[in-house]
Coordinates of C-alpha atoms in Angstrom, one line a residue:
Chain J
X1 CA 181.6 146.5 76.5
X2 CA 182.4 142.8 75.8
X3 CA 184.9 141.2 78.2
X4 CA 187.6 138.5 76.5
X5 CA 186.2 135.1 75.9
X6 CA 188.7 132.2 77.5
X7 CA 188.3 129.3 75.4
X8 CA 190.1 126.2 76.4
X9 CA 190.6 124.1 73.4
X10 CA 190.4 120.4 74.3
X11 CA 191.3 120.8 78.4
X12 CA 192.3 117.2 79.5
X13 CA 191.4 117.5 83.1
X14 CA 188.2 119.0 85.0
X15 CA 190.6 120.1 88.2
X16 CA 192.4 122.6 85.3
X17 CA 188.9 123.8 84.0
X18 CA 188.2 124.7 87.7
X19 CA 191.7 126.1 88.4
X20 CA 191.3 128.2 85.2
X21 CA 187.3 129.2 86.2
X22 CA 188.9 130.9 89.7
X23 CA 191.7 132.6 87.9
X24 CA 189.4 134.2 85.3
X25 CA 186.5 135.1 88.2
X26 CA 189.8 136.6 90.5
X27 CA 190.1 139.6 87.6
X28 CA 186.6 139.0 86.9
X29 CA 186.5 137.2 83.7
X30 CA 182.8 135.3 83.2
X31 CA 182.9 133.9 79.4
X32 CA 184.4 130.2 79.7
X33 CA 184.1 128.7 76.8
X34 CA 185.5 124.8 76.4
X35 CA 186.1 123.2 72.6
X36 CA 185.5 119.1 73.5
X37 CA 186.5 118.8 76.6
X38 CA 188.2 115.0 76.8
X39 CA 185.9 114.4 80.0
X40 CA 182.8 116.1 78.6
X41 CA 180.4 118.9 80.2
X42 CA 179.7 119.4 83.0
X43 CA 182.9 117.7 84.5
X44 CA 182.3 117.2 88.5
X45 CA 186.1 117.5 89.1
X46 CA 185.9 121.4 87.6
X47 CA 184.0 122.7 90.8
X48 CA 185.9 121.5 93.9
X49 CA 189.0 123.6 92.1
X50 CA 187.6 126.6 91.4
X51 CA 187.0 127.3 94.9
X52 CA 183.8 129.5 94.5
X53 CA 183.8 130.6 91.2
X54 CA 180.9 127.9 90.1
X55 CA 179.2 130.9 88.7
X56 CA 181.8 130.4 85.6
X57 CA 181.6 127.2 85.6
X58 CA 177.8 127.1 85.4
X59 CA 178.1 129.7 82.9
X60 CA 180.3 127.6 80.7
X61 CA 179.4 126.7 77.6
X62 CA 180.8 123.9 75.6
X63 CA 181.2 123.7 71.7
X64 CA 182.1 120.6 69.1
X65 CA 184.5 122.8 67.1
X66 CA 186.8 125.7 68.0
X67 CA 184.5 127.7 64.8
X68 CA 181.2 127.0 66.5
X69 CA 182.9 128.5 70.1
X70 CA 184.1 131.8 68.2
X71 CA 181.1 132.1 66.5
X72 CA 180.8 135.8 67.9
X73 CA 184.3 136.8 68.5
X74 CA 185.5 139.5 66.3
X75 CA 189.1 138.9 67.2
X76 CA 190.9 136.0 68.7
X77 CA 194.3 135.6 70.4
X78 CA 196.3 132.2 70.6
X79 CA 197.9 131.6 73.7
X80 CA 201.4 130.0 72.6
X81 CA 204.4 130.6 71.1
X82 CA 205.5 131.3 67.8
X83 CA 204.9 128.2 65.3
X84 CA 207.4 127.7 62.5
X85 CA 205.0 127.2 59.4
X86 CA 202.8 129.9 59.7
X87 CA 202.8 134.0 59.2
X88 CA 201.0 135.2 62.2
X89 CA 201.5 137.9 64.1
X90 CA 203.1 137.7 67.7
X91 CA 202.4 139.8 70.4
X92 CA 202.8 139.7 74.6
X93 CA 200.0 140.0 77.2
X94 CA 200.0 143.8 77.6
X95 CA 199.7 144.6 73.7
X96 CA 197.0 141.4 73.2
X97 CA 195.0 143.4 75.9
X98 CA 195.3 146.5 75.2
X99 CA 194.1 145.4 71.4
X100 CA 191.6 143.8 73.4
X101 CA 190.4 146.6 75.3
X102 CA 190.5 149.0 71.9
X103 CA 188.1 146.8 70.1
X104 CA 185.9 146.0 73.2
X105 CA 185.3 149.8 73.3
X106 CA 183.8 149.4 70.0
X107 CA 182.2 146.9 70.7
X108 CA 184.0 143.9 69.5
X109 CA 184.4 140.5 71.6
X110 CA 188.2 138.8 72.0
X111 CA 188.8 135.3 72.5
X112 CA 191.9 133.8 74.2
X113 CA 192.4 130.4 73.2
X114 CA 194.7 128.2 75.3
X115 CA 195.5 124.5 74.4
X116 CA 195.3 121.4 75.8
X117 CA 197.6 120.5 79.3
X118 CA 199.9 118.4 77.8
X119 CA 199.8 119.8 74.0
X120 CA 199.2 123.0 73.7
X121 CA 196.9 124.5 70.8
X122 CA 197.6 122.7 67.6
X123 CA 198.7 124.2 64.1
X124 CA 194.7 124.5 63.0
X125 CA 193.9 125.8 66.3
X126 CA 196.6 128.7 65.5
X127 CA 195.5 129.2 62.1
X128 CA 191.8 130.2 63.6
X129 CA 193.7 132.9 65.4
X130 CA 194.0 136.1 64.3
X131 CA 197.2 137.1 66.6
X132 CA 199.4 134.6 69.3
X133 CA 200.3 135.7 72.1
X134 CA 203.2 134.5 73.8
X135 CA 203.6 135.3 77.5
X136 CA 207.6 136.1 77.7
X137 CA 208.5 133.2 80.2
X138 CA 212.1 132.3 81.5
X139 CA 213.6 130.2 78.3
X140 CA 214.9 127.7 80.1
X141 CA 212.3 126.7 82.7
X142 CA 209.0 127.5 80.6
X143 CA 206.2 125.4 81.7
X144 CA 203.4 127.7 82.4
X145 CA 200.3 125.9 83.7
X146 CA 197.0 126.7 82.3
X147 CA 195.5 128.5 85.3
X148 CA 198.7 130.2 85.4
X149 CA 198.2 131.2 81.7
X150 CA 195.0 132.1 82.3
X151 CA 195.3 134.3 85.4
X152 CA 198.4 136.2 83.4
X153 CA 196.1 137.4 80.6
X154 CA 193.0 138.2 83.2
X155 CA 195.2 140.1 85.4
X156 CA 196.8 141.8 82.8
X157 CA 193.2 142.6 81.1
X158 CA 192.0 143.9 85.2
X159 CA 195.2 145.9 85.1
X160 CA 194.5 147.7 82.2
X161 CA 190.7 148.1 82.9
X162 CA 192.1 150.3 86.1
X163 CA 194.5 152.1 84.0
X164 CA 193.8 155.1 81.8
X165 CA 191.0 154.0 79.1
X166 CA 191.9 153.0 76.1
X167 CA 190.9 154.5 72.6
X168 CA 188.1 152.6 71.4
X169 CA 188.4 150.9 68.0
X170 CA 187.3 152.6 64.7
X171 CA 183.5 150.5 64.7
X172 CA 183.5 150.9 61.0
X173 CA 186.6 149.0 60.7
X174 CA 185.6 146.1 63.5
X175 CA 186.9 142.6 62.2
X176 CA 183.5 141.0 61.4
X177 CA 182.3 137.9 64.0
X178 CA 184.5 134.8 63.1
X179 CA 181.2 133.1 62.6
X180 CA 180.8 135.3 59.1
X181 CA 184.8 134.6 58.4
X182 CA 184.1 130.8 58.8
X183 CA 181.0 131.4 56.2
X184 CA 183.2 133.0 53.7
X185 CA 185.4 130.4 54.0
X186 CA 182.9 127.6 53.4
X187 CA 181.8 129.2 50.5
X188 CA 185.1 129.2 48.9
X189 CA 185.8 125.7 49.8
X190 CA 182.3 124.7 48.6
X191 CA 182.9 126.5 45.6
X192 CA 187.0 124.9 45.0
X193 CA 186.6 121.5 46.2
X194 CA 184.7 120.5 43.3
X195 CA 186.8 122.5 41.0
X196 CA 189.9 120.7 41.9
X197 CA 191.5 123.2 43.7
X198 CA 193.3 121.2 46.6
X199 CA 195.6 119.5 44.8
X200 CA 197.5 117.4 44.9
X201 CA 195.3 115.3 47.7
X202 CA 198.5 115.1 49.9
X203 CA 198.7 119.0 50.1
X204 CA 194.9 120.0 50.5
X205 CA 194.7 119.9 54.4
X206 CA 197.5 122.3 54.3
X207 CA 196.3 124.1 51.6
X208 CA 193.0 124.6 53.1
X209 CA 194.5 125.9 56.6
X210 CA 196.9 128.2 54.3
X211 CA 193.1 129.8 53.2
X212 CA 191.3 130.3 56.3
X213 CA 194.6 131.4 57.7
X214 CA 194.4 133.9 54.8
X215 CA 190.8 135.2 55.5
X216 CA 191.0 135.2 59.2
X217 CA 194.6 137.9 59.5
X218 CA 192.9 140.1 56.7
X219 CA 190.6 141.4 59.2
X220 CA 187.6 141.7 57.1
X221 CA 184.9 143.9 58.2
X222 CA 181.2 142.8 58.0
X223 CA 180.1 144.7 55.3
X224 CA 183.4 143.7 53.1
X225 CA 182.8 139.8 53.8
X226 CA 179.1 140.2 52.7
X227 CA 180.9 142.5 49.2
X228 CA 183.3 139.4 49.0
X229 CA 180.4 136.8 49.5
X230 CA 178.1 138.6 46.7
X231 CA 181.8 138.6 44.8
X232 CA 182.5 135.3 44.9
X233 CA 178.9 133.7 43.7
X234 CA 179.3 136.3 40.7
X235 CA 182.4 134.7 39.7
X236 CA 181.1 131.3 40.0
X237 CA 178.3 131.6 37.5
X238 CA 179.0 131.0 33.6
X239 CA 179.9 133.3 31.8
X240 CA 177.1 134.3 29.1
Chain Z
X1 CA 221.6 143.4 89.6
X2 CA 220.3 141.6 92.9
X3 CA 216.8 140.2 91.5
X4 CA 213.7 140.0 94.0
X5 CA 213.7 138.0 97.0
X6 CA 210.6 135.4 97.8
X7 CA 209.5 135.4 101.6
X8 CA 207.2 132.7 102.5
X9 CA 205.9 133.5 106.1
X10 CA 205.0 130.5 107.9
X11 CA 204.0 128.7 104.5
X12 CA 201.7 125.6 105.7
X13 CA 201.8 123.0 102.8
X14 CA 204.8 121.7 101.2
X15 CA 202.9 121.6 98.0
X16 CA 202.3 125.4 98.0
X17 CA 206.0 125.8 98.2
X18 CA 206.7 123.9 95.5
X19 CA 204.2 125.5 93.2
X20 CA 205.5 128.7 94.7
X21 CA 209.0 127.8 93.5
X22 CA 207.4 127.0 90.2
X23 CA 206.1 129.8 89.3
X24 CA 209.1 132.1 90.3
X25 CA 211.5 129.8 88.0
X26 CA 208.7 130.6 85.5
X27 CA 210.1 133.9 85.3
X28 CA 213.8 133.8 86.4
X29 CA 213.5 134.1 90.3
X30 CA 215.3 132.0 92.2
X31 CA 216.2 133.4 96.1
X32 CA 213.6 131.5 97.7
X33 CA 213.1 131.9 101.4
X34 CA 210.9 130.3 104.1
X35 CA 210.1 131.6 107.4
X36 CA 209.4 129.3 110.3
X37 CA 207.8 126.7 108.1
X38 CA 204.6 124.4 109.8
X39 CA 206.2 121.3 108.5
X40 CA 210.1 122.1 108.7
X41 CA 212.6 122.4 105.8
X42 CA 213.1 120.8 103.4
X43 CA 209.9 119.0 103.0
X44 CA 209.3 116.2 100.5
X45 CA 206.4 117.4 99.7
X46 CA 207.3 120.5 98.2
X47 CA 209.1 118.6 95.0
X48 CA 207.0 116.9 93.0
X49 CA 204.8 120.2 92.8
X50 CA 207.5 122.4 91.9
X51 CA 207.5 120.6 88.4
X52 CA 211.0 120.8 87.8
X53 CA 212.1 124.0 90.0
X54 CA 213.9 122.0 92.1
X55 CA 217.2 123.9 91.7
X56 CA 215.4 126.5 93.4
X57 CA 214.0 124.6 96.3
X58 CA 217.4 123.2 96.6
X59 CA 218.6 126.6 97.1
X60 CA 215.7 128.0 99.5
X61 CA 216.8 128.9 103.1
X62 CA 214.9 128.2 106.0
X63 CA 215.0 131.2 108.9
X64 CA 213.3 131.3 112.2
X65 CA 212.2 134.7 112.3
X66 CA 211.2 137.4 109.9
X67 CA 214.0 139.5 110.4
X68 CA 216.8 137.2 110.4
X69 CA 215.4 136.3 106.8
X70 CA 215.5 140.0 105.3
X71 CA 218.9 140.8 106.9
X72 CA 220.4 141.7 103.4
X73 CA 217.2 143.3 101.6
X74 CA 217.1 147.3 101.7
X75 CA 213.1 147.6 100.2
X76 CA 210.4 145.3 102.1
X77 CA 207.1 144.8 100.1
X78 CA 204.7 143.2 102.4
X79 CA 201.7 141.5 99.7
X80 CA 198.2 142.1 101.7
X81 CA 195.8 144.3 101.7
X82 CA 195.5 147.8 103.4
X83 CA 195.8 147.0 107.5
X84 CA 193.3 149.0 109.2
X85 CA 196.1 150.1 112.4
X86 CA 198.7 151.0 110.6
X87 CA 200.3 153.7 108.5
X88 CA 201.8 152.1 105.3
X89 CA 201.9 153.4 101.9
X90 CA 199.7 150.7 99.4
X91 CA 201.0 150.5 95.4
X92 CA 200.0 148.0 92.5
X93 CA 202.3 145.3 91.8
X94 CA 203.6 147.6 88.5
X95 CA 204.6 150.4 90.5
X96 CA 206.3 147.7 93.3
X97 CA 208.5 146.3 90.4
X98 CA 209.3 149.7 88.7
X99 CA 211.0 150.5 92.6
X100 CA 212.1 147.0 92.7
X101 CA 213.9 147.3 89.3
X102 CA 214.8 151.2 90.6
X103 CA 216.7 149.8 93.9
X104 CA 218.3 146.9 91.8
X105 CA 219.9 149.3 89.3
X106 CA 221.6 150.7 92.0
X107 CA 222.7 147.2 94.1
X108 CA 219.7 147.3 96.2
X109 CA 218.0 143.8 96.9
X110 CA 214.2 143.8 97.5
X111 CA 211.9 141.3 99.5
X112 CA 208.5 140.3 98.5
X113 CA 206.4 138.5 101.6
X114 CA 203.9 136.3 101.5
X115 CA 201.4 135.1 104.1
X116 CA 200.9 131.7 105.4
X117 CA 197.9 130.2 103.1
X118 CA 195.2 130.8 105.3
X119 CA 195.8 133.7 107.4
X120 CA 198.4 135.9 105.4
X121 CA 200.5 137.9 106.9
X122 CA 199.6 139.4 110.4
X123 CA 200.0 142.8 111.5
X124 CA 203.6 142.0 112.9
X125 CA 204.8 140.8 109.5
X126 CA 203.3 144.3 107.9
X127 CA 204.8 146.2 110.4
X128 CA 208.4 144.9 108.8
X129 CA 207.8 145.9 105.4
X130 CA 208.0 149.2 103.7
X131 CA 205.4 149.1 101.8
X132 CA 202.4 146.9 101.0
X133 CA 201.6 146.0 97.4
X134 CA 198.2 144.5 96.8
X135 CA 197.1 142.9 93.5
X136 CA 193.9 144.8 92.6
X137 CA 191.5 142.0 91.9
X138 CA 187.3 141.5 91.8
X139 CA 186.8 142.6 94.7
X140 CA 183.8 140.0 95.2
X141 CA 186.0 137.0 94.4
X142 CA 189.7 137.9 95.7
X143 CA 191.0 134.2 96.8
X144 CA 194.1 134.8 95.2
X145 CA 195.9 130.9 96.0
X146 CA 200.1 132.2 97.1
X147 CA 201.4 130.6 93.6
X148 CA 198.9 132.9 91.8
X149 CA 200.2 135.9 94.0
X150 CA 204.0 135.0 93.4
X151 CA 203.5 134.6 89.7
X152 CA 201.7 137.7 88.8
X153 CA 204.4 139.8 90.8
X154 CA 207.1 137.3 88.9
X155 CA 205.0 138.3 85.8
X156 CA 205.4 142.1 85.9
X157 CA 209.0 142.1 86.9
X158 CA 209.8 140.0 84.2
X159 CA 208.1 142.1 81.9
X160 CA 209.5 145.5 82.9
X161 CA 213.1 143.2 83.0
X162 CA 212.0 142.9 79.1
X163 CA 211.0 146.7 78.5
X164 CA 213.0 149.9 78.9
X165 CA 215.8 149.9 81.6
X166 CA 214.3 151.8 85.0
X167 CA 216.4 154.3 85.9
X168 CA 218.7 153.0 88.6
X169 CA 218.1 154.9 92.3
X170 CA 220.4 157.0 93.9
X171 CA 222.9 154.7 95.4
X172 CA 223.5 157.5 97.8
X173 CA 219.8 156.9 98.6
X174 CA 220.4 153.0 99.1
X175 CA 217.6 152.0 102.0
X176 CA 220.0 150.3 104.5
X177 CA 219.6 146.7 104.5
X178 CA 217.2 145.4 107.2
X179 CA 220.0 144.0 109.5
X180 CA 220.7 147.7 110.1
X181 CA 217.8 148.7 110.7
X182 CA 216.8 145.6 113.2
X183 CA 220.3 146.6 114.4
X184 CA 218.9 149.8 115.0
X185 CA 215.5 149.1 116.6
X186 CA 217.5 146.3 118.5
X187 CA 220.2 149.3 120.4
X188 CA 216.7 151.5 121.1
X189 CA 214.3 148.7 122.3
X190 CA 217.4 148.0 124.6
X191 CA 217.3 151.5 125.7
X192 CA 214.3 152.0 125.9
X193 CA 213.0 148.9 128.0
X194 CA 214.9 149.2 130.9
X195 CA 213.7 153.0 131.0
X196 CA 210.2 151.9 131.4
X197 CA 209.5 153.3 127.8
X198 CA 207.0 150.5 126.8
X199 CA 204.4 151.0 129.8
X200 CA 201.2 150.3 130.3
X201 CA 202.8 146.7 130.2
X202 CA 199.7 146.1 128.0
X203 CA 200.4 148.6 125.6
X204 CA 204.3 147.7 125.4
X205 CA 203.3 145.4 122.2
X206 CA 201.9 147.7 120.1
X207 CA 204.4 150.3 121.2
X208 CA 207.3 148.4 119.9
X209 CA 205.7 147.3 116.8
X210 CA 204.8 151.4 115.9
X211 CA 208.6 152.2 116.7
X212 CA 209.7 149.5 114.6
X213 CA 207.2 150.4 112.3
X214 CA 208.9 154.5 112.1
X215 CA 212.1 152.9 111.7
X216 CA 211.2 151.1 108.8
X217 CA 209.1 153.6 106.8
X218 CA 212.1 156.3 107.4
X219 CA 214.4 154.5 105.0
X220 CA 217.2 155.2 106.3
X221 CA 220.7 154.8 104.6
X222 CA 223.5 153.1 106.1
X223 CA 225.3 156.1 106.7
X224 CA 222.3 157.5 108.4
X225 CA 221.8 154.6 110.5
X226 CA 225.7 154.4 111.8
X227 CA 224.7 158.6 112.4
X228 CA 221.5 157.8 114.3
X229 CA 223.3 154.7 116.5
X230 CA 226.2 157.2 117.7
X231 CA 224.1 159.5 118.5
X232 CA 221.9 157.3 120.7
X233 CA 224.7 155.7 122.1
X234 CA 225.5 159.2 123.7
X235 CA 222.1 160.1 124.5
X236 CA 222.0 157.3 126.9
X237 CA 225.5 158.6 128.6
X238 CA 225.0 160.2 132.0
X239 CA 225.3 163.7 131.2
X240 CA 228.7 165.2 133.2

């Protein structure tokens, strides 16, 4: 049974990684994961702040691109709050991890992603995710911290891992690793870059993020991205 | 709809009660209350940590013992884990908010105490509460910092604020504020002393604290108490 994957997308200060390490290890959280860290890794200000939890911290594993840290996550939850140009989903803590739970008893591996300090995730950060998650927060004093973000989810997830089990997932129907998702979608934009498909140039970033957003809430299983993949080099040939 | 109260026993650094004040804001608390302080009240150093929550330091009130600082609060969760000398009834903080939220419905203000950093609350401080709520965590890494405590118990009750309405106790069945009941302990400990009650002079501590204790655990009404008070009142008459 996987347990969620935190992933801290671009964490600003090592203090925060460490603050973020003990609130995982206090609901007993282990898979830190950390997407250029502005400070690189290791970080020697992480360890003095996460008060004993340097098992995490040793355990932490740090990734170029927010792709390369899902690689084997079959689901993945942004931590923010509702953006404006974007369908996803938007869910609170106890539904995120209950999902969570439901797929990990199939199986399947979640990743929280939570942004930088100052920022937050960014719009292609979001569109990676499959589902946000906003944690419900006083409107009008809303500044959670990250180790307070953190320690919400992991609690929530330790909560739940008391309380009755949950149904476990259908594992024929188990969103594939985002690793295969990211392959699908480098095949396509292999396959439309050259056939002038992002255009104008002004629009192709967004057009691009409007794909992968696409591919990634469709929820495709393994077996259906390999069908699409075997699809989509059929289509590219010339016709005879 | 009286929301939760915040009791900081003895808090040590200023800092702590900032971030303590933080995270309450967070999610819509705001009757913030010290307890014989180390360093006094107000302290400076409580403000820049509270990231903004000033209005609810500003507000905080600064008592000198325990019981003067519950005098309006009719449910007393003490946040520890299970003393070993004393018979207290232990819940999760889901089932402490769902009575919190209960006793609200019905005008019923509940307390929430919170040991000094190091120590937590001591056995006198437990003896004052109702009940105990303890935060299940891993139980080989359980150094839950006090802003991480007060903002997972902020957490839930905002949560169950946001899901469907408790249903509101029986206001007939209102615990009596704690002022009755230290009025209460106060007229028998007065009785009592003078009849050489609380001897071996040794025991006499632990005596007072397990009579305080019963008082506490009964919860009694207001009605009951004014009963009980009369009554003792002529129990201590000579009889004619």
């Amino acid at each position: 049974m996987p347990l969620p994957v935190i992933v801290l997308v671009r964490p600003q200060l090592g203090e925060n990684i460490g603050k973020a390490a003990r609130a995982m290890l206090n609901f007993g959280l282990t898979d830190l994961r950390l997407v250029d860290p502005r400070d690189g890794w290791p970080n020697p200000d992480a360890g003095p702040s996460a008060a004993g939890a340097d098992c995490v911290l040793d355990e932490a594993l740090a990734f170029e691109t927010l792709d390369a840290a899902l690689f084997d996550c079959n689901q993945v939850f942004a931590t923010t709050v509702r953006p404006r140009d974007m369908i996803k989903e938007v869910v609170g803590p106890q539904e995120a991890i209950k999902r969570t739970r439901a797929l990990s008893g199939a199986g399947g591996r979640t990743a929280f992603l939570f942004g930088p300090e100052r920022s937050g995730l960014d719009n292609d950060d979001i569109a990676r995710s499959d589902v946000i998650v906003t944690v419900p927060v006083n409107p009008s004093f809303s500044s959670l911290n990250l180790a307070q973000a953190v320690i919400i989810l992991a609690y929530e997830h330790f909560q739940q891992e008391l309380g009755d089990t949950a149904t476990p997932a259908d594992t024929n129907l188990m969103p594939a690793p985002k690793e295969a998702v990211t392959g699908l979608y480098g095949q396509l934009e292999e396959a439309l870059e050259p056939r002038e498909y992002f255009m104008p140039e002004a629009r192709a970033y967004l057009m691009k993020r409007t794909l992968r957003n696409i591919l990634d809430r469709a929820g495709f299983t393994m077996q259906e991205i390999q069908t699409l993949r075997g699809m989509i080099k059929h289509l590219l040939r010339v016709p005879k």
